[in-house]
XYZ file of C-alpha atoms in Angstrom:
685
model
C 77.505 94.982 116.748
C 75.005 93.132 114.687
C 72.755 95.129 112.112
C 69.899 96.621 113.646
C 67.465 94.919 111.393
C 68.503 91.392 112.232
C 67.408 91.625 116.008
C 64.130 90.264 117.293
C 62.452 92.647 119.659
C 60.188 90.200 120.995
C 63.023 88.501 122.475
C 64.004 91.526 124.746
C 63.967 90.792 128.464
C 61.645 92.344 130.971
C 62.102 96.188 131.581
C 62.363 97.109 127.898
C 59.198 98.802 126.706
C 58.639 100.029 123.106
C 57.165 103.630 122.971
C 56.114 103.787 119.420
C 55.072 107.389 119.756
C 58.897 108.313 119.600
C 59.531 106.494 116.315
C 61.641 103.447 115.626
C 64.800 105.247 116.504
C 64.073 106.191 119.861
C 61.276 103.684 120.811
C 63.284 102.013 123.578
C 65.105 105.074 124.809
C 63.149 105.765 127.935
C 63.142 102.146 129.030
C 67.024 101.837 128.848
C 68.445 101.097 132.260
C 70.579 103.765 134.006
C 74.276 103.652 134.167
C 75.042 101.538 137.396
C 77.280 102.821 140.188
C 79.608 99.765 141.092
C 80.042 99.101 144.928
C 83.401 100.478 146.602
C 84.413 96.947 147.116
C 84.032 95.889 143.299
C 86.024 98.995 142.222
C 88.628 98.851 144.665
C 89.372 95.089 143.947
C 89.490 95.565 140.254
C 91.714 98.592 140.613
C 94.195 96.886 142.734
C 93.859 94.000 140.348
C 95.037 96.379 137.443
C 97.931 97.851 139.644
C 99.658 94.495 140.435
C 101.373 94.137 136.954
C 102.414 97.902 136.861
C 103.873 98.486 140.401
C 106.787 97.266 142.457
C 105.897 95.413 145.700
C 106.547 98.704 147.794
C 104.490 100.843 145.588
C 101.644 98.209 145.551
C 101.773 98.168 149.366
C 101.366 102.104 149.506
C 98.516 101.847 146.933
C 96.670 99.095 148.766
C 96.849 101.035 152.066
C 95.411 104.111 150.243
C 92.688 102.075 148.631
C 91.680 100.590 152.090
C 91.651 103.961 153.596
C 89.462 105.057 151.061
C 86.956 102.345 151.379
C 86.899 101.757 155.112
C 83.694 102.330 157.206
C 84.644 105.821 157.916
C 86.787 106.595 154.808
C 86.104 109.194 152.576
C 85.120 107.004 149.743
C 81.873 106.294 151.734
C 80.521 109.668 151.821
C 81.225 110.115 148.061
C 79.766 106.965 147.241
C 76.492 107.851 148.895
C 76.409 111.104 147.190
C 77.197 109.394 143.739
C 74.424 106.899 144.309
C 71.935 109.562 145.152
C 72.700 111.297 141.854
C 72.400 108.213 140.059
C 69.072 107.695 141.582
C 67.834 111.328 141.055
C 64.954 111.004 138.548
C 66.045 114.184 136.783
C 69.291 112.654 136.008
C 69.338 110.062 133.140
C 73.064 109.318 133.522
C 75.314 110.289 136.480
C 78.323 110.784 134.423
C 77.124 112.009 131.124
C 77.410 115.832 131.554
C 80.688 115.665 133.742
C 82.271 113.561 131.407
C 81.272 115.547 128.123
C 82.776 118.521 129.938
C 85.806 117.015 131.423
C 87.089 114.747 128.567
C 86.082 117.066 125.695
C 84.532 120.477 126.227
C 86.985 121.891 128.656
C 89.962 119.968 126.899
C 92.176 122.886 125.606
C 94.506 121.119 123.114
C 93.519 121.129 119.414
C 90.799 118.947 118.347
C 93.167 117.952 115.447
C 94.917 115.731 115.995
C 94.098 115.084 119.642
C 90.413 114.730 119.598
C 89.270 113.973 115.993
C 89.405 110.586 114.357
C 89.055 109.264 110.597
C 87.719 106.595 108.478
C 89.670 105.698 105.207
C 87.048 104.472 102.604
C 88.155 101.670 100.112
C 88.233 102.638 96.551
C 85.107 103.109 94.301
C 86.391 101.985 90.922
C 83.242 103.232 89.235
C 83.631 106.609 90.479
C 87.229 107.743 89.949
C 86.156 111.311 89.273
C 86.017 113.255 92.350
C 82.793 115.045 91.507
C 80.868 111.846 90.849
C 82.452 110.286 94.173
C 81.301 113.390 96.174
C 77.958 113.185 94.575
C 77.488 109.481 95.418
C 78.645 109.970 98.971
C 76.367 112.977 99.518
C 73.289 111.234 98.243
C 73.739 108.384 100.380
C 74.525 110.595 103.361
C 71.365 112.458 102.906
C 69.460 109.227 102.813
C 70.747 108.259 106.347
C 70.299 111.743 107.484
C 66.541 111.347 106.700
C 66.217 108.529 108.993
C 67.796 110.182 111.726
C 65.935 113.351 111.433
C 62.655 111.646 111.023
C 63.144 109.079 113.759
C 62.826 106.005 111.358
C 66.447 104.701 111.794
C 66.453 101.426 113.557
C 68.105 101.246 116.864
C 71.259 99.193 117.378
C 71.752 96.317 119.446
C 74.400 95.041 121.714
C 74.306 91.621 123.280
C 70.715 91.470 121.773
C 69.701 94.589 123.736
C 68.842 97.849 122.230
C 71.445 100.621 122.984
C 71.133 104.489 123.469
C 70.474 106.433 120.234
C 70.443 109.915 121.793
C 73.925 110.804 120.338
C 72.628 110.742 116.768
C 71.049 114.063 117.194
C 74.451 115.441 117.322
C 75.457 114.111 113.935
C 73.954 116.554 111.251
C 73.427 120.309 111.340
C 75.484 120.885 114.416
C 78.983 122.093 115.544
C 81.343 122.533 118.342
C 81.706 126.017 119.355
C 85.121 127.474 121.228
C 84.612 129.210 124.569
C 86.204 129.721 127.734
C 86.446 127.909 130.094
C 84.512 125.117 128.152
C 83.189 124.633 124.528
C 79.811 124.140 123.610
C 77.624 122.237 120.880
C 75.084 123.952 118.743
C 72.298 122.250 117.107
C 70.383 124.028 114.114
C 67.077 123.085 112.695
C 67.448 121.065 109.673
C 64.014 122.411 108.005
C 65.762 125.843 107.761
C 69.209 124.570 107.020
C 68.717 122.069 104.167
C 72.271 122.471 102.614
C 75.710 121.087 102.787
C 78.952 122.897 102.586
C 81.408 121.949 100.074
C 85.257 123.184 100.791
C 87.685 123.644 98.021
C 90.926 125.358 98.203
C 90.040 126.943 101.484
C 86.636 128.429 100.126
C 83.257 127.418 101.258
C 80.344 126.942 99.132
C 76.612 126.214 100.359
C 75.146 123.514 98.164
C 71.087 123.427 98.638
C 70.256 119.812 99.080
C 66.444 120.380 98.254
C 64.946 122.614 95.631
C 61.113 123.421 95.257
C 60.607 120.611 97.772
C 62.592 117.857 95.979
C 65.975 116.862 96.830
C 68.693 117.083 94.445
C 69.563 113.695 92.610
C 72.878 112.420 92.008
C 73.498 113.909 88.863
C 72.269 117.351 90.044
C 74.759 117.101 93.068
C 77.588 116.108 90.669
C 76.779 119.077 88.631
C 76.886 121.356 91.772
C 80.321 119.837 92.689
C 81.707 120.494 89.413
C 80.837 124.119 89.600
C 82.541 124.198 92.988
C 85.754 123.084 91.262
C 85.258 125.771 88.596
C 84.389 128.549 90.938
C 87.119 128.024 93.521
C 89.841 129.147 91.386
C 93.015 130.175 93.297
C 93.398 129.378 97.104
C 92.060 131.983 99.592
C 92.981 132.841 103.053
C 92.470 129.781 105.084
C 89.675 130.765 107.783
C 89.034 127.113 108.399
C 92.775 126.891 109.750
C 91.601 128.845 112.964
C 89.769 125.709 114.003
C 92.873 123.776 114.020
C 94.178 125.812 117.007
C 94.242 125.477 120.839
C 90.679 125.887 121.898
C 91.595 129.075 123.798
C 93.596 130.568 120.772
C 90.583 129.518 118.653
C 88.169 131.288 121.056
C 90.212 134.591 120.918
C 90.723 134.365 117.020
C 86.921 133.812 116.663
C 86.307 136.944 118.532
C 88.711 138.639 116.167
C 87.064 137.163 112.965
C 83.618 138.259 114.342
C 84.862 141.741 114.998
C 86.483 142.251 111.612
C 83.133 142.626 109.815
C 79.497 141.991 110.664
C 79.207 139.578 107.838
C 81.546 137.016 109.148
C 79.015 136.134 111.866
C 76.673 134.987 109.222
C 79.404 133.315 107.394
C 80.516 131.326 110.462
C 77.083 130.214 111.258
C 76.778 129.201 107.549
C 79.479 126.515 107.960
C 78.147 125.553 111.416
C 74.536 124.939 110.428
C 75.133 122.846 107.256
C 74.124 119.245 107.363
C 77.814 118.189 106.936
C 80.752 119.198 105.033
C 82.434 117.733 101.767
C 86.019 118.741 101.708
C 87.291 118.597 98.008
C 90.954 118.343 98.614
C 93.653 118.672 95.949
C 95.828 115.818 97.327
C 96.150 112.432 95.301
C 97.112 110.057 98.223
C 97.882 106.421 97.014
C 99.238 104.369 99.963
C 97.402 103.666 103.091
C 99.649 105.872 104.939
C 99.241 108.741 102.622
C 95.297 108.374 102.720
C 95.542 108.374 106.595
C 97.199 111.586 106.829
C 94.777 113.230 104.479
C 91.746 112.181 106.559
C 93.360 112.280 109.834
C 94.424 115.870 109.517
C 94.848 117.078 106.138
C 96.739 120.169 105.330
C 95.145 122.125 108.208
C 93.202 124.530 106.026
C 90.655 122.877 103.859
C 88.523 121.803 106.692
C 86.123 123.107 109.589
C 87.693 120.901 112.303
C 84.479 121.770 114.777
C 82.181 119.750 112.490
C 81.394 116.323 113.502
C 80.686 114.895 110.065
C 83.207 115.891 107.164
C 83.568 113.668 104.145
C 86.719 114.095 102.244
C 87.130 113.546 98.471
C 90.589 113.794 96.850
C 91.319 114.662 93.238
C 92.069 111.112 92.450
C 88.687 109.895 93.601
C 89.802 108.316 96.956
C 87.674 109.211 99.926
C 87.282 109.083 103.627
C 85.781 110.841 106.728
C 86.828 112.831 109.721
C 84.797 113.227 112.758
C 84.834 115.607 115.755
C 84.421 113.548 118.978
C 83.067 115.758 121.722
C 79.332 114.836 121.598
C 79.404 111.453 119.842
C 81.534 108.454 119.979
C 82.752 106.475 116.977
C 79.927 103.849 116.684
C 77.282 106.004 115.093
C 79.622 107.637 112.427
C 80.791 104.023 111.984
C 77.324 102.990 111.130
C 76.858 106.224 108.859
C 79.982 105.432 106.780
C 79.106 101.853 106.321
C 75.624 102.733 105.503
C 77.021 105.068 102.823
C 79.401 102.717 101.455
C 76.968 99.817 101.463
C 74.430 101.846 99.228
C 77.310 102.796 96.955
C 79.110 99.418 96.553
C 76.146 97.206 96.639
C 73.859 99.424 94.298
C 71.174 99.661 96.855
C 70.330 103.256 95.567
C 69.824 104.563 92.151
C 72.546 107.034 91.476
C 71.835 106.993 87.795
C 68.974 109.361 87.331
C 70.340 111.582 84.420
C 67.747 114.392 84.956
C 69.182 117.835 85.774
C 66.778 120.578 86.503
C 67.543 123.923 84.900
C 66.393 126.193 87.642
C 68.901 124.850 90.169
C 70.970 127.730 91.981
C 74.719 127.589 91.531
C 76.630 126.763 94.778
C 76.825 129.749 97.046
C 80.046 131.271 98.289
C 80.305 131.823 102.036
C 82.562 134.950 101.834
C 84.721 136.015 104.925
C 86.161 139.381 105.296
C 89.849 138.622 106.200
C 91.606 141.826 107.783
C 95.263 142.084 108.770
C 94.259 140.970 112.197
C 92.477 138.028 111.025
C 95.201 137.071 108.553
C 97.711 137.344 111.334
C 95.637 134.611 113.294
C 95.509 132.184 110.143
C 99.066 132.528 109.892
C 99.700 131.647 113.446
C 97.100 128.779 112.961
C 98.923 127.307 110.148
C 102.280 127.649 111.706
C 101.033 125.943 114.964
C 99.132 123.208 113.050
C 102.393 122.495 111.190
C 104.424 122.193 114.259
C 102.219 119.874 115.987
C 101.571 117.567 112.980
C 105.317 117.375 112.204
C 105.793 115.952 115.539
C 103.425 113.014 114.971
C 104.123 109.822 113.222
C 101.623 107.662 111.794
C 102.008 104.046 110.174
C 99.462 101.662 108.701
C 100.235 98.021 108.909
C 98.247 95.465 106.850
C 98.495 91.805 107.233
C 96.488 89.309 105.396
C 97.899 86.088 106.365
C 94.864 85.194 108.578
C 92.319 86.901 110.595
C 89.138 86.380 112.616
C 88.109 82.998 111.300
C 91.446 81.416 112.154
C 91.323 83.107 115.436
C 87.848 81.705 116.220
C 89.371 78.177 115.323
C 91.775 78.680 118.127
C 88.786 79.142 120.610
C 89.914 82.615 121.286
C 88.146 86.120 121.178
C 89.546 87.908 118.122
C 89.778 91.270 120.134
C 91.368 89.803 123.158
C 93.836 87.829 120.995
C 94.771 91.090 119.184
C 95.184 93.039 122.597
C 97.492 90.391 123.623
C 99.619 90.784 120.372
C 99.646 94.613 121.141
C 101.081 93.941 124.681
C 103.672 91.602 123.460
C 104.891 93.990 120.685
C 105.063 96.770 123.453
C 106.872 94.371 125.605
C 109.217 93.538 122.882
C 110.042 97.177 122.110
C 110.274 98.269 125.735
C 111.109 95.096 127.996
C 107.925 96.011 130.177
C 104.237 96.806 129.831
C 102.763 99.825 130.763
C 98.893 101.154 130.998
C 96.771 100.326 128.178
C 93.477 101.695 127.293
C 90.735 99.912 125.388
C 87.427 101.527 124.863
C 84.390 99.732 126.007
C 80.832 100.677 124.929
C 78.253 101.360 127.601
C 75.620 102.572 125.274
C 73.146 99.933 126.602
C 72.530 102.494 129.227
C 70.734 105.841 128.990
C 73.233 108.538 127.615
C 76.091 105.814 127.663
C 79.286 106.555 125.818
C 82.400 104.573 127.072
C 84.244 102.890 129.692
C 87.964 101.974 130.162
C 89.076 98.463 129.977
C 92.481 98.331 131.532
C 94.203 95.754 129.367
C 97.531 95.017 131.297
C 96.973 92.269 133.832
C 99.236 89.787 135.807
C 98.313 87.107 133.237
C 99.113 89.123 130.269
C 102.585 90.290 131.762
C 103.317 86.797 132.736
C 102.502 85.634 129.226
C 104.769 88.168 127.760
C 107.534 87.302 130.024
C 107.136 83.503 129.044
C 107.510 84.670 125.496
C 110.718 86.285 126.295
C 111.927 83.044 128.128
C 113.556 80.707 125.447
C 113.312 77.987 128.072
C 109.529 78.075 128.083
C 107.606 75.412 126.149
C 104.898 75.759 123.934
C 102.134 74.093 126.141
C 103.128 76.518 129.072
C 102.875 79.623 126.814
C 99.418 78.542 125.498
C 98.249 78.029 129.013
C 99.460 81.452 130.131
C 98.119 83.045 126.863
C 94.557 81.440 127.698
C 94.824 82.887 131.053
C 95.673 86.391 129.621
C 92.753 86.164 127.110
C 90.199 85.440 129.946
C 91.509 88.284 132.094
C 91.069 90.593 129.177
C 87.531 89.340 128.282
C 86.368 89.415 131.955
C 87.472 93.186 132.274
C 86.086 94.306 129.174
C 82.892 92.633 129.828
C 82.777 94.190 133.266
C 83.533 97.531 131.674
C 80.590 97.037 129.166
C 78.378 96.542 131.991
C 79.029 99.610 133.610
C 81.575 98.220 136.306
C 84.950 99.486 135.133
C 87.422 101.399 137.365
C 88.062 104.733 135.803
C 84.580 106.300 135.495
C 83.655 105.329 139.021
C 86.715 106.734 140.457
C 86.324 109.683 138.157
C 82.668 110.357 139.518
C 83.656 110.097 143.246
C 86.520 112.444 142.834
C 84.227 115.068 141.142
C 82.061 115.004 144.138
C 84.942 116.290 146.434
C 83.821 119.706 147.871
C 85.978 122.702 147.296
C 88.770 122.820 149.711
C 87.942 119.285 150.752
C 91.342 117.095 151.510
C 92.222 115.068 148.466
C 91.950 111.275 149.536
C 95.199 109.448 149.648
C 94.189 107.135 146.743
C 93.925 110.084 144.275
C 97.139 111.823 145.622
C 99.060 108.154 145.405
C 101.326 108.444 142.225
C 99.896 104.894 141.067
C 96.588 106.661 140.372
C 97.866 109.152 137.715
C 100.276 106.544 136.384
C 97.719 103.875 135.903
C 95.476 106.106 133.888
C 98.195 107.440 131.739
C 97.513 105.651 128.547
C 100.559 104.622 127.064
C 98.627 102.838 124.572
C 95.238 103.948 123.526
C 93.465 101.241 121.490
C 90.236 100.256 120.035
C 88.761 97.910 117.223
C 86.154 97.870 114.611
C 85.347 96.025 111.442
C 84.022 97.126 108.197
C 84.396 95.797 104.568
C 84.477 99.279 103.354
C 87.238 100.779 105.386
C 90.892 100.328 104.651
C 91.933 102.350 107.709
C 90.943 104.266 110.604
C 92.508 105.797 113.739
C 93.349 108.775 115.867
C 96.059 110.420 117.978
C 97.940 108.973 121.023
C 96.591 110.544 124.275
C 99.872 111.094 126.048
C 103.421 112.042 124.884
C 105.374 108.970 124.642
C 102.175 106.970 123.941
C 100.591 105.262 120.969
C 97.063 105.344 119.548
C 96.289 102.090 118.033
C 93.245 101.319 116.023
C 92.810 98.070 114.566
C 90.486 96.047 112.231
C 90.249 92.119 112.535
C 88.378 90.830 109.468
C 87.862 87.545 108.329
C 90.712 85.399 106.609
C 90.659 87.204 103.372
C 91.276 90.656 104.834
C 93.293 89.627 107.971
C 94.503 92.472 110.274
C 94.966 96.285 109.584
C 96.644 98.201 112.355
C 96.869 102.145 112.197
C 99.326 103.328 114.811
C 100.130 107.084 115.659
C 102.640 108.402 118.137
C 104.466 111.489 119.169
C 108.083 111.313 117.829
C 111.034 113.712 117.788
C 111.306 112.393 114.363
C 110.228 115.119 112.000
C 108.184 114.497 108.738
C 107.355 117.106 106.325
C 103.698 116.170 105.703
C 102.386 119.849 105.581
C 105.482 121.599 104.189
C 104.428 121.461 100.732
C 101.405 122.043 98.509
C 99.684 120.026 97.428
C 99.519 117.944 100.381
C 101.927 114.836 100.820
C 104.356 115.787 97.598
C 107.405 115.163 99.810
C 106.055 111.924 101.084
C 108.694 109.862 99.022
C 111.640 111.776 100.105
C 110.967 111.628 103.825
C 113.345 109.508 105.826
C 112.151 106.649 107.772
C 111.446 106.989 111.519
C 113.908 105.228 113.773
C 111.417 102.951 115.645
C 108.011 102.011 116.236
C 105.442 99.482 117.400
C 103.960 98.872 114.065
C 106.867 96.500 113.005
C 106.770 94.652 116.281
C 102.878 94.411 116.124
C 102.994 92.823 112.436
C 106.132 90.651 113.322
C 104.193 89.083 116.187
C 101.137 88.500 114.058
C 103.514 86.323 111.857
C 105.428 84.923 114.984
C 102.008 83.529 116.235
C 101.615 81.357 113.270
C 104.770 79.666 113.648
C 106.445 77.327 116.055
C 105.409 79.875 118.947
C 102.871 79.164 121.560
C 101.514 75.719 121.155
C 103.807 74.620 118.124
C 106.126 72.720 120.173
C 109.050 75.268 119.798
C 110.383 78.410 121.035
C 110.914 79.914 117.483
C 108.889 81.971 115.170
C 107.392 81.089 112.026
C 108.984 83.765 109.718
C 110.843 83.172 106.657
C 112.173 84.949 103.651
C 109.973 87.443 101.644
C 107.326 85.632 99.738
C 104.725 86.371 97.286
C 101.017 85.252 97.501
C 98.525 85.296 100.284
C 99.828 87.125 103.448
C 102.555 88.777 101.462
C 102.879 92.681 100.659
C 104.666 94.372 98.072
C 108.328 95.075 98.473
C 109.420 98.378 99.432
C 112.510 100.099 98.221
C 114.680 98.462 100.871
C 115.392 94.928 102.050
C 114.019 93.610 105.205
C 115.913 94.332 108.538
C 118.157 91.372 109.543
C 117.250 92.013 113.113
C 113.474 91.746 112.262
C 114.158 88.534 110.233
C 116.008 87.062 113.050
C 113.284 87.896 115.439
C 110.536 86.621 113.364
C 112.359 83.366 112.390
C 114.546 82.739 115.372
C 114.704 83.840 119.013
C 111.099 84.155 120.374
C 111.676 87.789 121.693
C 114.574 89.914 121.077
C 114.733 93.286 122.894
C 115.726 95.809 120.347
C 114.177 98.704 118.494
C 113.134 97.732 115.281
C 112.812 100.035 112.197
C 109.388 100.801 111.410
C 108.260 99.758 107.811
C 105.791 97.644 105.952
C 108.567 95.415 104.599
C 107.797 93.083 107.788
C 104.670 91.996 105.847
C 106.843 90.308 103.245
C 107.039 87.408 105.692
C 104.137 84.951 104.675
C 102.629 82.236 106.967
C 104.517 79.098 107.250
C 101.939 77.115 108.970
C 98.783 77.165 110.575
C 99.157 73.998 112.789
C 99.568 76.033 115.978
C 97.200 75.283 119.066
C 96.385 71.682 117.754
């Protein structure tokens, strides 16, 4: 997505009208098209196409019959389609799926928001601000500048394919919170004019920091002083009321009632946190490696947070920093822009952070005090125990590869995103001997209130290519031809999804319109329907020169969450992989967080090694190189190499990278695979 300032509004197609009375940010909002409803025939064809590589012939025959019955002239799909089209055409409905999706995908979802809903960005180091108070102050100053533009509507809209996109979700960025309730949570929005403050969290304690005094915003030096006072005032740890927000949503709903009933002042304390512009969590962790940082920003210790807030910046005691977002009302692209903006101002000196003046009349940070009774403490204890149990079951790996990146892939005349998706498919195939349903997020924000649609990555073409890579008799030219077909299929599906013509949201909407007691159509009762939307891999990509990682959880047990960045040659690839494992890792059993990282044993297997070995494999003999072998080699220094770890590379992995094109084995998960440097860049010539 190109920066908003680079777009020429005069080149917009007919139908887009600027309403300047709404301010720059929302000036196109009312003229954005409505999310379309695909025809039954379009969705049926795409759905069956997505099933073919996943099912046996007999299973596919059953599914085809169910689909044909559904879309037949007298089939149940016709009536449901008429209702859905009528909903879409209703002038009072801006987006036919918006309320349904927010409710079903997020607000009625009962699992904890951390780690299952929240996501994180890991910021690159700021070498001029190693001191955490300085880092926190600079981030806060820059974020407040962004908030001004959102609140007064002067933020420029974003564009996709040169078209303006929906900016409505920005209203849920600041001074907002998610609130637990049965059967569905709900969002709350507070008036910024009445709540000009942020909340800093240190050692489980919450402090209000006024961002404006006597009509003047605090400068960076004044904010730095305020953060230093928070460090001084925090003292020892207190009962972690914030841990309650890490619970299952029903459990948190009940615990919130216990908290509010414990003392009348607790209601005001809760609102004090929820109404803040945003949170700055001052952690006592000192993460160094990319994985350590990812764990801090993804979930932390489960206590020094308020997980219902959509914007939480995290600053560690060694000055490293990152971001955590709550997902229910806002997808990642707005907060991606926020974090890029903040870091751009800081790293490129686009804002004056050097004003040394500190007013003498500034108030101290104000503690937000909770009354913690025995009943509340019992809820906190349960929340901490449940959090520890959940997080201990999860594994996360960060794989950084700098041998090549977007620039070289474009020289292959390939889509970098589709290319990486095929690497992920081959990595999974390499581990399991088969491909399974894979989700890639496609943005539909060019429509009113648009959020996301599913791109179903697995295709007949992608599986054919994966099989060819396992076939030692296949020649390079055949593999290249199959890969190009797979890339075309991937690009076609994500393009259709971005145009509002994906499979999953349409089928979801039709099913939502079933009347109570109405017979469930065979299409939805077919096991293939549930299986095909069980996302064994949930994937998405973004690019930022300011991030050294981002990610989220897997969405099903036995699946993977795969976040990847494709930068230019200098930066290459960075992939963050999360999964649920029987392997237990003591991330949260010690304080400060992560102190036991170095003693944790290695997990038994993972897709990360397969992913990175295949990045390397792609640059060797591989497809188009004239041979079936990969291009690996011994550990090497220089470009594309990573620092050696404390054990030698796996011989199996070395054989996989350097010899046979594909070996079916479970490979140790470790960054040592990155020691294999590029051997050549002569493929695809």
